Coordinates of C-alpha atoms and ligand atoms in Angstrom, one line a residue:
X1 CA 0.0 0.0 0.0
X2 CA 1.1 3.5 -0.7
X3 CA 0.0 6.7 1.0
X4 CA -1.9 9.4 -0.8
X5 CA -0.1 12.3 -2.4
X6 CA 0.5 14.5 0.7
X7 CA 0.9 17.6 -1.4
X8 CA -2.8 18.0 -2.2
X9 CA -5.3 19.0 0.5
X10 CA -7.4 16.0 -0.3
X11 CA -4.4 13.8 0.0
X12 CA -3.4 15.1 3.3
X13 CA -6.9 14.4 4.7
X14 CA -7.3 11.1 3.1
X15 CA -3.9 9.8 4.4
X16 CA -5.3 9.3 7.9
X17 CA -8.4 7.0 7.7
X18 CA -7.9 5.9 4.1
X19 CA -5.2 4.0 2.1
X20 CA -4.4 3.7 -1.5
X21 CA -3.7 0.4 -3.4
X22 CA -2.7 0.9 -7.1
X23 CA -5.3 3.2 -8.6
X24 CA -7.8 2.6 -5.8
X25 CA -8.7 4.5 -2.6
X26 CA -9.6 2.1 0.1
X27 CA -11.9 2.7 3.0
X28 CA -11.7 0.2 5.9
X29 CA -9.6 -1.9 3.5
X30 CA -12.2 -2.1 0.7
X31 CA -11.8 -0.2 -2.6
X32 CA -14.4 2.5 -3.0
X33 CA -14.9 1.3 -6.6
X34 CA -16.1 -2.1 -5.3
X35 CA -18.5 -0.4 -2.9
X36 CA -19.9 1.8 -5.7
X37 CA -20.5 -1.3 -7.8
X38 CA -22.1 -3.3 -5.0
X39 CA -24.3 -0.7 -3.5
X40 CA -24.8 1.7 -6.5
X41 CA -24.2 5.4 -6.7
X42 CA -24.5 7.9 -5.1
X43 CA -23.7 6.5 -1.7
X44 CA -22.4 7.4 1.7
X45 CA -19.7 5.2 3.2
X46 CA -18.9 5.4 6.9
X47 CA -15.8 3.7 8.4
X48 CA -16.4 2.4 11.9
X49 CA -12.7 2.1 12.6
X50 CA -12.1 5.8 12.0
X51 CA -15.0 6.7 14.3
X52 CA -13.6 4.5 17.0
X53 CA -10.2 6.1 16.6
X54 CA -11.6 9.6 16.7
X55 CA -13.5 8.8 19.9
X56 CA -10.6 7.1 21.6
X57 CA -8.1 9.8 20.8
X58 CA -10.4 12.4 22.2
X59 CA -11.2 10.3 25.3
X60 CA -7.5 9.9 25.9
X61 CA -6.9 13.7 25.5
X62 CA -9.7 14.4 28.0
X63 CA -8.9 11.6 30.4
X64 CA -9.6 12.5 34.0
X65 CA -11.6 15.6 33.0
X66 CA -14.6 15.0 30.7
X67 CA -16.9 12.3 29.4
X68 CA -18.0 12.2 25.8
X69 CA -21.6 12.3 24.6
X70 CA -22.1 12.0 20.9
X71 CA -24.3 14.7 19.4
X72 CA -26.3 12.6 17.0
X73 CA -27.6 15.3 14.8
X74 CA -24.2 15.1 13.1
X75 CA -25.1 11.7 11.8
X76 CA -28.2 10.0 13.3
X77 CA -27.8 6.7 11.5
X78 CA -28.4 4.0 14.2
X79 CA -25.4 2.0 13.0
X80 CA -23.2 5.0 13.5
X81 CA -24.7 5.8 16.9
X82 CA -24.2 2.1 17.9
X83 CA -20.4 2.3 17.0
X84 CA -19.9 5.3 19.3
X85 CA -22.1 3.9 22.1
X86 CA -19.9 0.8 21.8
X87 CA -16.9 2.9 22.6
X88 CA -18.5 4.1 25.8
X89 CA -20.0 7.4 24.6
X90 CA -23.3 8.8 25.9
X91 CA -25.5 10.7 23.4
X92 CA -26.9 14.2 23.1
X93 CA -30.3 14.6 21.2
X94 CA -32.5 17.5 20.1
X95 CA -35.8 15.9 19.3
X96 CA -38.1 12.9 20.1
X97 CA -37.1 11.5 16.7
X98 CA -33.5 11.5 17.8
X99 CA -34.4 10.0 21.2
X100 CA -36.1 7.1 19.4
X101 CA -33.0 6.6 17.1
X102 CA -30.7 6.7 20.1
X103 CA -32.8 4.2 22.0
X104 CA -33.0 1.9 18.9
X105 CA -29.2 2.0 18.7
X106 CA -29.0 0.9 22.3
X107 CA -28.5 4.1 24.3
X108 CA -29.7 3.8 27.9
X109 CA -32.1 6.5 28.9
X110 CA -29.9 7.8 31.7
X111 CA -27.1 8.4 29.1
X112 CA -29.2 10.7 26.9
X113 CA -29.1 14.5 27.2
X114 CA -32.0 16.4 25.5
X115 CA -31.3 20.0 24.3
X116 CA -33.1 22.1 21.7
X117 CA -34.7 25.6 21.8
X118 CA -38.2 24.4 21.0
X119 CA -39.2 21.2 22.6
X120 CA -42.9 20.3 22.1
X121 CA -45.1 19.0 24.9
X122 CA -45.5 15.6 23.3
X123 CA -41.7 15.2 23.1
X124 CA -41.2 16.3 26.7
X125 CA -44.0 14.0 27.9
X126 CA -42.5 11.0 26.0
X127 CA -39.0 11.3 27.3
X128 CA -40.1 12.0 30.9
X129 CA -42.3 8.8 30.7
X130 CA -39.6 6.7 29.1
X131 CA -36.6 8.0 30.9
X132 CA -34.0 10.7 30.2
X133 CA -30.6 11.6 31.7
X134 CA -31.3 15.4 31.6
X135 CA -33.5 17.8 29.8
X136 CA -31.7 21.0 29.1
X137 CA -34.0 24.0 29.8
X138 CA -34.0 26.7 27.2
X139 CA -37.0 29.0 27.9
X140 CA -39.4 30.0 30.7
X141 CA -42.2 28.6 28.6
X142 CA -40.4 25.2 28.6
X143 CA -40.0 25.3 32.3
X144 CA -43.7 25.9 32.8
X145 CA -44.6 23.3 30.1
X146 CA -42.6 20.6 32.0
X147 CA -44.2 21.6 35.2
X148 CA -47.7 21.1 33.8
X149 CA -46.7 17.8 32.2
X150 CA -45.0 16.4 35.3
X151 CA -47.8 17.5 37.7
X152 CA -48.7 14.5 39.8
X153 CA -45.5 12.6 39.2
X154 CA -43.5 11.8 42.3
X155 CA -40.1 11.6 40.8
X156 CA -38.5 15.0 39.9
X157 CA -37.5 15.7 36.3
X158 CA -33.7 15.8 35.9
X159 CA -32.8 19.1 34.2
X160 CA -29.9 21.4 33.5
X161 CA -30.0 25.1 32.5
X162 CA -28.6 25.9 29.1
X163 CA -26.9 29.2 29.0
X164 CA -25.6 31.4 26.1
X165 CA -22.2 32.6 27.2
X166 CA -21.3 36.3 27.4
X167 CA -17.9 35.9 26.0
X168 CA -17.6 36.4 22.3
X169 CA -15.9 33.2 21.5
X170 CA -13.5 33.6 18.6
X171 CA -12.5 30.9 16.1
X172 CA -15.6 29.0 15.4
X173 CA -17.2 29.1 11.9
X174 CA -20.7 29.7 13.4
X175 CA -20.3 31.5 16.7
X176 CA -23.2 31.1 19.0
X177 CA -21.9 32.8 22.1
X178 CA -21.8 36.4 23.0
X179 CA -24.6 37.5 20.7
X180 CA -28.3 37.2 20.7
X181 CA -29.4 33.6 20.2
X182 CA -32.6 31.5 20.5
X183 CA -30.6 28.9 22.5
X184 CA -30.8 28.7 26.2
X185 CA -30.7 31.7 28.6
X186 CA -28.4 34.6 28.4
X187 CA -25.6 34.2 31.0
X188 CA -26.4 37.7 32.3
X189 CA -29.9 36.7 33.3
X190 CA -29.2 33.3 34.9
X191 CA -30.0 34.2 38.5
X192 CA -33.7 34.7 37.8
X193 CA -33.9 31.4 35.9
X194 CA -32.1 29.5 38.6
X195 CA -34.6 30.9 41.2
X196 CA -37.5 30.1 39.0
X197 CA -36.4 26.4 38.6
X198 CA -35.5 26.1 42.3
X199 CA -38.9 27.4 43.4
X200 CA -40.6 24.4 41.8
X201 CA -40.8 20.9 43.1
X202 CA -40.9 19.5 39.6
X203 CA -37.2 19.7 38.9
X204 CA -34.0 18.0 40.0
X205 CA -31.7 20.8 38.9
X206 CA -28.5 18.9 38.2
X207 CA -26.3 21.3 36.3
X208 CA -25.5 23.7 33.5
X209 CA -25.1 23.3 29.8
X210 CA -23.1 25.7 27.5
X211 CA -22.6 25.5 23.8
X212 CA -20.4 28.3 22.5
X213 CA -19.8 27.6 18.8
X214 CA -19.1 25.0 16.2
X215 CA -16.2 24.0 13.9
X216 CA -13.5 25.2 16.3
X217 CA -10.0 24.1 15.2
X218 CA -8.0 26.0 17.9
X219 CA -7.4 24.0 21.0
X220 CA -6.6 27.1 23.1
X221 CA -9.9 28.7 22.2
X222 CA -11.8 25.5 23.1
X223 CA -10.0 25.3 26.4
X224 CA -10.8 29.0 27.0
X225 CA -14.4 28.3 26.5
X226 CA -14.4 25.4 28.8
X227 CA -12.7 27.4 31.5
X228 CA -15.4 30.0 31.2
X229 CA -18.1 27.2 31.4
X230 CA -16.5 25.9 34.6
X231 CA -16.5 29.4 36.1
X232 CA -20.1 30.0 35.3
X233 CA -21.0 26.5 36.7
X234 CA -19.4 27.6 40.0
X235 CA -21.5 30.8 40.1
X236 CA -24.7 28.8 39.3
X237 CA -23.9 26.3 42.0
X238 CA -23.4 29.1 44.6
X239 CA -26.8 30.6 43.6
X240 CA -28.4 27.1 44.0
X241 CA -26.5 26.6 47.3
X242 CA -25.4 23.1 46.7
X243 CA -22.9 21.2 44.4
X244 CA -23.7 20.5 40.8
X245 CA -23.9 17.0 39.4
X246 CA -23.2 17.8 35.8
X247 CA -21.4 20.4 33.8
X248 CA -21.9 20.1 30.0
X249 CA -19.4 22.2 28.1
X250 CA -20.9 21.6 24.6
X251 CA -19.5 20.3 21.3
X252 CA -17.9 22.3 18.5
X253 CA -14.7 20.5 18.0
X254 CA -13.7 21.1 14.4
X255 CA -12.2 19.1 11.6
X256 CA -10.2 20.4 8.6
X257 CA -12.2 20.8 5.4
X258 CA -10.3 23.4 3.4
X259 CA -6.8 24.1 2.2
X260 CA -4.8 25.8 4.9
X261 CA -6.8 24.3 7.8
X262 CA -5.0 22.0 10.3
X263 CA -6.7 19.3 12.4
X264 CA -7.5 20.2 16.0
X265 CA -4.3 19.6 18.0
X266 CA -5.4 17.0 20.6
X267 CA -2.0 17.0 22.3
X268 CA -2.4 20.7 22.9
X269 CA -5.9 20.3 24.1
X270 CA -4.7 17.6 26.5
X271 CA -2.0 20.1 27.8
X272 CA -4.9 22.3 29.0
X273 CA -6.6 19.5 30.9
X274 CA -4.5 19.7 34.2
X275 CA -5.5 23.4 34.6
X276 CA -9.1 22.7 33.8
X277 CA -9.2 19.9 36.3
X278 CA -7.5 22.1 38.9
X279 CA -10.1 24.9 38.3
X280 CA -13.0 22.4 38.7
X281 CA -11.4 20.9 41.8
X282 CA -10.7 24.3 43.4
X283 CA -14.4 24.9 43.9
X284 CA -16.2 22.5 46.3
X285 CA -19.5 23.1 44.5
X286 CA -18.1 21.9 41.1
X287 CA -15.5 19.4 42.3
X288 CA -17.7 16.3 42.1
X289 CA -19.7 17.2 39.0
X290 CA -19.5 15.0 36.0
X291 CA -18.1 17.1 33.2
X292 CA -19.3 16.3 29.7
X293 CA -18.4 17.4 26.2
X294 CA -20.8 16.6 23.3
X295 CA -19.1 16.7 19.9
X296 CA -20.8 15.6 16.7
X297 CA -18.7 16.6 13.8
X298 CA -15.4 15.6 15.3
X299 CA -16.4 12.0 16.0
X300 CA -17.9 11.2 12.6
X301 CA -16.9 13.8 10.0
X302 CA -13.6 12.3 9.0
X303 CA -15.1 8.7 8.9
X304 CA -17.4 9.5 6.0
X305 CA -17.2 9.6 2.2
X306 CA -19.8 10.6 -0.3
X307 CA -19.4 8.9 -3.7
X308 CA -21.0 9.8 -7.0
X309 CA -20.5 8.8 -10.6
X310 CA -19.9 11.1 -13.5
X311 CA -22.8 11.2 -15.9
X312 CA -21.3 13.8 -18.3
X313 CA -18.1 15.8 -18.7
X314 CA -18.6 19.0 -20.6
X315 CA -17.1 22.3 -21.4
X316 CA -19.1 25.5 -21.3
X317 CA -17.3 28.6 -22.5
X318 CA -14.0 27.3 -21.6
X319 CA -15.0 25.9 -18.1
X320 CA -14.9 22.2 -17.4
X321 CA -18.0 20.7 -15.7
X322 CA -18.4 17.2 -14.4
X323 CA -22.1 16.4 -14.0
X324 CA -22.7 13.6 -11.4
X325 CA -25.5 11.5 -10.1
X326 CA -24.9 13.0 -6.6
X327 CA -25.4 16.5 -5.5
X328 CA -26.7 19.0 -2.9
X329 CA -29.9 17.0 -2.3
X330 CA -27.7 14.5 -0.5
X331 CA -24.8 16.7 0.6
X332 CA -25.9 20.3 1.1
X333 CA -22.8 21.1 3.2
X334 CA -20.4 20.2 0.5
X335 CA -22.4 22.4 -1.9
X336 CA -21.7 25.3 0.4
X337 CA -25.3 26.0 1.0
X338 CA -25.5 24.8 4.7
X339 CA -24.9 28.2 6.3
X340 CA -21.4 28.8 4.9
X341 CA -20.6 32.4 4.3
X342 CA -17.8 31.7 1.8
X343 CA -18.3 28.7 -0.5
X344 CA -15.1 26.7 -0.4
X345 CA -14.6 23.2 -1.8
X346 CA -14.6 20.1 0.4
X347 CA -11.7 17.8 -0.4
X348 CA -12.6 15.8 -3.5
X349 CA -10.8 12.8 -5.1
X350 CA -11.1 10.4 -8.0
X351 CA -11.2 7.2 -5.9
X352 CA -10.5 4.8 -8.7
X353 CA -7.9 6.9 -10.5
X354 CA -5.6 7.7 -7.5
X355 CA -2.3 7.3 -9.3
X356 CA -2.9 9.9 -11.9
X357 CA -1.8 13.5 -11.6
X358 CA -4.5 16.2 -11.4
X359 CA -4.5 17.6 -15.0
X360 CA -7.9 19.4 -15.0
X361 CA -9.6 21.9 -12.8
X362 CA -13.3 21.1 -12.9
X363 CA -16.6 22.2 -11.3
X364 CA -18.6 19.2 -10.1
X365 CA -22.3 19.7 -10.6
X366 CA -25.1 17.6 -9.4
X367 CA -28.2 16.6 -11.4
X368 CA -30.6 19.2 -10.0
X369 CA -31.8 22.1 -12.2
X370 CA -30.4 24.8 -10.0
X371 CA -27.0 26.5 -10.1
X372 CA -26.8 25.9 -6.3
X373 CA -26.1 22.3 -7.0
X374 CA -22.3 22.2 -7.1
X375 CA -20.3 19.7 -5.1
X376 CA -17.1 21.5 -5.9
X377 CA -16.1 24.6 -7.9
X378 CA -12.4 24.1 -8.5
X379 CA -11.6 20.5 -8.0
X380 CA -8.1 19.4 -9.3
X381 CA -8.6 16.0 -10.8
X382 CA -7.5 13.7 -13.5
X383 CA -9.4 14.2 -16.8
X384 CA -12.6 12.3 -15.8
X385 CA -15.4 11.3 -18.1
X386 CA -18.7 9.4 -18.0
X387 CA -18.6 6.4 -15.6
X388 CA -15.7 7.7 -13.4
X389 CA -16.2 8.1 -9.7
X390 CA -15.7 11.1 -7.5
X391 CA -15.5 11.0 -3.7
X392 CA -16.1 13.9 -1.3
X393 CA -14.1 13.4 1.9
X394 CA -14.9 14.7 5.5
X395 CA -18.5 13.8 4.8
X396 CA -19.5 11.7 7.8
X397 CA -21.1 14.7 9.7
X398 CA -24.0 17.0 8.6
X399 CA -24.4 15.0 5.4
X400 CA -27.5 13.1 4.4
X401 CA -29.9 14.2 7.1
X402 CA -28.8 17.8 6.8
X403 CA -29.7 17.9 3.1
X404 CA -32.9 18.5 1.1
X405 CA -33.4 14.9 0.0
X406 CA -36.9 15.6 -1.4
X407 CA -35.8 18.4 -3.6
X408 CA -36.3 17.4 -7.3
X409 CA -37.4 13.9 -6.6
X410 CA -34.2 11.9 -7.0
X411 CA -33.7 8.7 -5.0
X412 CA -32.0 8.7 -1.6
X413 CA -28.4 7.5 -1.6
X414 CA -27.3 4.2 0.0
X415 CA -25.6 4.4 3.4
X416 CA -22.9 1.8 4.0
X417 CA -21.0 1.0 7.1
X418 CA -17.6 -0.6 6.7
X419 CA -16.4 -2.5 9.8
X420 CA -13.9 -5.2 10.3
X421 CA -13.3 -5.6 6.5
X422 CA -17.0 -6.0 5.8
X423 CA -19.4 -3.6 4.2
X424 CA -23.1 -3.5 5.0
X425 CA -26.1 -1.5 3.9
X426 CA -27.3 0.6 6.9
X427 CA -29.8 2.9 5.1
X428 CA -33.1 3.5 6.8
Ligands
LIG501 C1 -25.1 20.6 17.2 C2 -24.9 20.5 18.6 C3 -23.7 19.8 19.1 C4 -22.7 19.3 18.2 O1 -22.0 20.3 17.5 P1 -20.6 19.9 16.7 O2 -20.2 21.2 16.2 O3 -21.0 19.0 15.6 O4 -19.7 19.3 17.7 C5 -23.5 19.7 20.4 N1 -24.5 20.2 21.3 C6 -25.6 20.9 20.9 C7 -26.5 21.4 21.9 C8 -25.8 21.0 19.5 O5 -26.9 21.6 19.1

């Protein structure tokens, strides 16, 4: 086996979870070409080994400090959830649908955290009846809604208060802290919220939950956020007047997508852990709390590949276009239409023509009748034609379920999990 050309951005990313044999890119030891023939295109492929590695490397970096809950909105496929639960992760959900998926994947109710700015009565009622680790309170109406639903129950409802931090947290692609947000309660107004929850017999107020931003690649910034979260937790505990049981510091750990981005430095993140542990231990009201982080993207993004086949290669006024059977209806994020401010290309490869030098710069268009349907704008590739495959890397998170699958009536892609040298269809 040879490694992938390390000089291209796609090659640098592919080198970690994937290998190359002859002309073929292999995922979990199986040529992508073979998977495309067996399961048809377009398809998503997820590599269980890569997910396990991501989980275990993070767990090692945070050892002695924080437990990991997988935020399943990144990829709610039950086979994917099952892999991470198997590594010891809890889960974080944001709807009753996700609760059902987590349970069907084997998550124990007490290991499920339920966030989300708009939880309906039916959702709250179901998780309270069936069991939940914590509901993260995000509005006064939600507090009252749970009170009404839980009236007459003897067991208190386990909750934490979600807060929107004051600190403008730099470095994330979509910053959620420090500015107005529909999520949780503003940090500045927490005292009133704490008093409101404490005044009710309905709740077992266990802790706090902060989520400051997503796609953060700088370990120092993450550690800074977490230190802020611990400090706020201490203040909340003092207002409550007793120790906290949980402190949820959120997700947001980034992965590299674009040229010039480097992977989150886990060794550097680990170097912050002793100071974070010391800060937590210094306060008797936070000392015994279970600290949680809840990444989504970091755990599953690098493990996934989206594969499509070229239907036509054409030139329009001097520009090269590859039209494929896959597009934004399956992979909105790669098309740059999932909240990105600047549209930059995800790493793209020709997974069955790996040995060849990139000789063409092509736009990769999907089959939809809209100019938004572009999987890449300037992909450097061999000169591909009808029948050739393209693969979009870093596609395991915010892929299929974050895409407008119904738009234009094309079929859903297959989802395939590769594990232990075997590939199996895991589409729902
Ligand atoms: C989406 C979300 C996450 C996961 O975010 P990533 O950036 O994928 O790590 C974690 N917690 C909450 C509350 C979320 O909404």
